[in-house]
Each structure stands twice: as C-alpha cells, then as structure tokens.
Amino acid sequence: MKMKKIKRFPAILWMLSSLLLAACYTDPPKEPVAEPVVEQEPAKDVVGESLIDSSDAVLTEKQCAKTKRRPLAFIEDQQIDPPAVVLGQSFIHDFVYTVCAQSPSQWVSGKLYRKIFFKGKLIHSEPQPFDLKPGRWSVKARIEVPPSAKPGNYSLKTEFVGRAKNKRKIRFMKATEFEIVQ
C-alpha cells in the first residue's frame, strides 16, 4: 500500500507545482500609452459677457479722458456665427462694446434689443434689461431661428437704449447681415 502512495506523490507534486505556477503567472507589464494631446480651441458658442480691456486701458486708448461728456458708449464689432444658418437651428450673436466712463463703477443701465428683420419687416425682437460696464466687453448669446422662418437674407440689428447715473442718454445701434438656408 505504501508503494502506491509513493508512486502517486510525484504526480500530485507535479500537479500542485503546475497549479501554483499558473496562479502566479501575470501578463508582462504594459507600457503606458500616452493619450494624444489635442489642443482645444476656445469654445465659440460660450454665451455670456467677458472683459476684453479694462476701463483704464480704454480711457488711454480712446483718449476719452479729455472729453467732459462721459460716459461714452459705442458698439465696435458684431458677428454672427455661422453667417448662413439652417432653418430650425441656432446661431451665436457676438458683439463688442466699449464704455469710456469717469470711474469703473459708472455703469449705464438700459435695454438691449436684438431685432431680426426680413425684407425690411421686423420679425423678432428680444428686449432685455442690460447694464453697460466701463471697459471693452464681448457679449455672446445663442439665438434660435424659428422653424417658420423663410430662407433668405436677414438683418440683425443690435440696439441699446439707456441712461447713465448723470442722466446722460446713451444709445447705439449696429446691423449685420446673415442668411437662412434650408
């Protein structure tokens, strides 16, 4: 009887050692794969206001410190992205305004209008309370094109009407053309 047990012992030992080795086996370490670096452009459709130049920088650049009729406010630029909009889609309206004021706290309160015209007829007006702040600012908004709009050439007129604390009336306006396509 002892003979049979001794003959089986090497076979059992071989099986146990094989299992032990199999349990200890791991894949070789993998070299880390670097993710490709993709530089992202700033998001074009981020809506809201952002400061471009401070009040002091604008006073120096525009030389409006010499004028007594402050605050002065005007729209510098206006863009629509994309310039050709598909029916039922939206576009980003971005305009840049500048306010030359006597102090950084001299805001101008009023109403901002975004008016859309088709063939000279007003088809959309979106007035909202708005404060102009001293300095140079970019203002972006997403505007939805109504599905009922017709393909063709349109005009977006940005208009601000307000009063400064010194009762000075502030008004500016700028129009930009864009197209609605199917």
CSV table of C-alpha atoms in Angstrom, one decimal:
chain,number,residue,atom,x,y,z
A,1,MET,CA,0.0,0.0,0.0
A,2,LYS,CA,2.8,2.4,0.8
A,3,MET,CA,4.2,1.8,-2.7
A,4,LYS,CA,1.1,3.1,-4.4
A,5,LYS,CA,1.1,6.2,-2.3
A,6,ILE,CA,4.8,6.9,-3.1
A,7,LYS,CA,4.2,6.5,-6.9
A,8,ARG,CA,1.3,9.0,-6.8
A,9,PHE,CA,3.3,11.5,-4.8
A,10,PRO,CA,5.4,12.8,-7.7
A,11,ALA,CA,2.4,13.1,-9.9
A,12,ILE,CA,0.5,15.0,-7.2
A,13,LEU,CA,3.5,17.2,-6.5
A,14,TRP,CA,3.9,17.9,-10.2
A,15,MET,CA,0.2,18.9,-10.5
A,16,LEU,CA,0.4,21.2,-7.4
A,17,SER,CA,3.5,22.9,-8.6
A,18,SER,CA,1.9,23.4,-12.1
A,19,LEU,CA,-1.2,25.0,-10.5
A,20,LEU,CA,1.0,27.2,-8.3
A,21,LEU,CA,3.0,28.4,-11.2
A,22,ALA,CA,-0.2,29.0,-13.3
A,23,ALA,CA,-1.7,31.0,-10.4
A,24,CYS,CA,1.4,33.2,-10.1
A,25,TYR,CA,1.7,33.9,-13.8
A,26,THR,CA,0.8,37.5,-14.8
A,27,ASP,CA,0.9,39.3,-18.1
A,28,PRO,CA,4.1,41.3,-18.6
A,29,PRO,CA,3.7,44.9,-17.6
A,30,LYS,CA,2.3,47.1,-20.4
A,31,GLU,CA,3.9,50.3,-21.3
A,32,PRO,CA,1.6,53.2,-20.7
A,33,VAL,CA,0.2,54.6,-23.9
A,34,ALA,CA,0.2,58.4,-23.9
A,35,GLU,CA,-3.1,59.9,-25.0
A,36,PRO,CA,-2.7,62.2,-28.0
A,37,VAL,CA,-2.6,65.8,-27.0
A,38,VAL,CA,-5.4,67.7,-28.7
A,39,GLU,CA,-5.3,71.4,-28.4
A,40,GLN,CA,-8.8,72.6,-28.0
A,41,GLU,CA,-9.9,75.9,-29.4
A,42,PRO,CA,-11.8,78.1,-27.1
A,43,ALA,CA,-15.5,77.3,-27.4
A,44,LYS,CA,-17.1,79.6,-29.9
A,45,ASP,CA,-20.6,79.1,-28.5
A,46,VAL,CA,-19.9,80.1,-24.9
A,47,VAL,CA,-22.6,82.6,-24.1
A,48,GLY,CA,-22.3,85.5,-21.6
A,49,GLU,CA,-20.1,88.5,-21.1
A,50,SER,CA,-16.3,88.7,-20.9
A,51,LEU,CA,-14.0,91.6,-20.3
A,52,ILE,CA,-11.5,92.4,-23.1
A,53,ASP,CA,-9.9,95.6,-21.9
A,54,SER,CA,-10.1,97.4,-18.5
A,55,SER,CA,-11.7,100.8,-18.1
A,56,ASP,CA,-8.2,102.4,-17.7
A,57,ALA,CA,-6.9,100.8,-20.9
A,58,VAL,CA,-10.0,102.1,-22.8
A,59,LEU,CA,-9.6,105.6,-21.4
A,60,THR,CA,-6.0,105.7,-22.6
A,61,GLU,CA,-6.6,104.1,-26.0
A,62,LYS,CA,-9.6,106.1,-27.0
A,63,GLN,CA,-8.3,109.3,-25.4
A,64,CYS,CA,-11.7,109.9,-23.9
A,65,ALA,CA,-10.4,111.2,-20.6
A,66,LYS,CA,-10.3,114.6,-22.3
A,67,THR,CA,-14.0,114.7,-23.0
A,68,LYS,CA,-16.4,116.1,-20.5
A,69,ARG,CA,-19.4,114.2,-21.9
A,70,ARG,CA,-18.8,110.9,-20.3
A,71,PRO,CA,-19.8,108.2,-20.2
A,72,LEU,CA,-19.3,107.5,-23.9
A,73,ALA,CA,-20.6,104.1,-25.2
A,74,PHE,CA,-20.5,102.5,-28.6
A,75,ILE,CA,-20.6,99.2,-30.3
A,76,GLU,CA,-17.3,98.3,-32.0
A,77,ASP,CA,-18.0,95.0,-33.7
A,78,GLN,CA,-20.7,92.5,-34.3
A,79,GLN,CA,-20.6,89.0,-35.8
A,80,ILE,CA,-23.0,86.1,-36.4
A,81,ASP,CA,-21.6,82.5,-36.4
A,82,PRO,CA,-22.3,80.8,-38.7
A,83,PRO,CA,-23.2,83.5,-41.2
A,84,ALA,CA,-25.5,81.1,-43.0
A,85,VAL,CA,-28.0,79.4,-40.6
A,86,VAL,CA,-30.0,76.3,-41.3
A,87,LEU,CA,-33.8,76.6,-40.7
A,88,GLY,CA,-34.6,75.5,-37.1
A,89,GLN,CA,-31.0,75.8,-35.9
A,90,SER,CA,-29.4,78.5,-33.8
A,91,PHE,CA,-26.5,80.9,-34.2
A,92,ILE,CA,-24.2,82.8,-31.9
A,93,HIS,CA,-24.6,86.6,-31.9
A,94,ASP,CA,-21.4,88.2,-30.6
A,95,PHE,CA,-20.9,91.9,-30.2
A,96,VAL,CA,-18.2,94.0,-28.6
A,97,TYR,CA,-19.0,97.3,-26.9
A,98,THR,CA,-16.8,100.0,-25.3
A,99,VAL,CA,-17.7,102.4,-22.5
A,100,CYS,CA,-15.5,105.3,-21.6
A,101,ALA,CA,-16.5,106.4,-18.1
A,102,GLN,CA,-15.3,108.7,-15.4
A,103,SER,CA,-14.9,105.7,-13.0
A,104,PRO,CA,-15.0,101.9,-13.2
A,105,SER,CA,-18.3,102.0,-11.2
A,106,GLN,CA,-20.1,104.2,-13.7
A,107,TRP,CA,-22.4,101.6,-15.3
A,108,VAL,CA,-25.1,102.5,-17.8
A,109,SER,CA,-28.5,100.8,-17.2
A,110,GLY,CA,-31.0,100.3,-20.0
A,111,LYS,CA,-32.5,97.9,-22.5
A,112,LEU,CA,-30.7,95.8,-25.1
A,113,TYR,CA,-32.7,94.9,-28.2
A,114,ARG,CA,-31.8,92.1,-30.7
A,115,LYS,CA,-34.1,92.8,-33.7
A,116,ILE,CA,-34.3,90.5,-36.7
A,117,PHE,CA,-35.6,91.9,-40.0
A,118,PHE,CA,-36.6,90.0,-43.2
A,119,LYS,CA,-37.2,92.1,-46.3
A,120,GLY,CA,-37.3,95.2,-44.1
A,121,LYS,CA,-40.0,93.8,-41.8
A,122,LEU,CA,-39.4,93.2,-38.1
A,123,ILE,CA,-40.0,89.5,-37.4
A,124,HIS,CA,-38.3,89.1,-34.0
A,125,SER,CA,-37.4,91.5,-31.1
A,126,GLU,CA,-35.9,90.3,-27.9
A,127,PRO,CA,-35.6,93.2,-25.4
A,128,GLN,CA,-33.9,92.6,-22.1
A,129,PRO,CA,-32.6,94.7,-19.2
A,130,PHE,CA,-28.9,95.3,-19.7
A,131,ASP,CA,-26.0,97.1,-17.9
A,132,LEU,CA,-23.1,98.5,-19.9
A,133,LYS,CA,-19.9,98.4,-17.9
A,134,PRO,CA,-16.8,100.6,-18.3
A,135,GLY,CA,-14.1,99.0,-20.4
A,136,ARG,CA,-14.3,96.8,-23.6
A,137,TRP,CA,-16.6,93.8,-23.3
A,138,SER,CA,-17.7,90.9,-25.6
A,139,VAL,CA,-21.3,89.7,-25.2
A,140,LYS,CA,-22.4,86.4,-26.8
A,141,ALA,CA,-25.9,85.0,-27.0
A,142,ARG,CA,-27.4,81.9,-28.7
A,143,ILE,CA,-30.4,82.9,-30.9
A,144,GLU,CA,-32.8,80.2,-32.2
A,145,VAL,CA,-34.1,80.5,-35.7
A,146,PRO,CA,-37.8,79.8,-35.7
A,147,PRO,CA,-38.7,76.8,-37.9
A,148,SER,CA,-41.3,79.0,-39.5
A,149,ALA,CA,-38.7,81.4,-40.9
A,150,LYS,CA,-38.2,81.5,-44.7
A,151,PRO,CA,-34.9,81.1,-46.5
A,152,GLY,CA,-33.3,84.3,-47.5
A,153,ASN,CA,-31.3,87.3,-46.4
A,154,TYR,CA,-31.9,88.7,-42.9
A,155,SER,CA,-30.6,91.6,-40.9
A,156,LEU,CA,-29.9,91.5,-37.1
A,157,LYS,CA,-29.9,94.9,-35.5
A,158,THR,CA,-28.4,95.3,-32.0
A,159,GLU,CA,-29.6,98.4,-30.2
A,160,PHE,CA,-29.0,99.7,-26.7
A,161,VAL,CA,-31.0,102.5,-25.1
A,162,GLY,CA,-30.3,103.6,-21.6
A,163,ARG,CA,-29.3,106.4,-19.2
A,164,ALA,CA,-26.2,106.9,-17.1
A,165,LYS,CA,-26.4,108.0,-13.5
A,166,ASN,CA,-25.7,111.6,-14.5
A,167,LYS,CA,-28.9,111.4,-16.7
A,168,ARG,CA,-26.9,111.3,-19.9
A,169,LYS,CA,-28.8,109.4,-22.6
A,170,ILE,CA,-26.8,106.5,-24.2
A,171,ARG,CA,-27.9,104.9,-27.4
A,172,PHE,CA,-26.1,102.8,-30.0
A,173,MET,CA,-27.1,100.6,-32.8
A,174,LYS,CA,-25.4,98.2,-35.3
A,175,ALA,CA,-26.8,95.9,-38.0
A,176,THR,CA,-25.3,92.8,-39.5
A,177,GLU,CA,-26.5,90.7,-42.4
A,178,PHE,CA,-26.9,86.9,-42.3
A,179,GLU,CA,-28.6,84.2,-44.4
A,180,ILE,CA,-31.1,81.5,-43.5
A,181,VAL,CA,-30.9,78.4,-45.7
A,182,GLN,CA,-32.8,75.1,-45.9
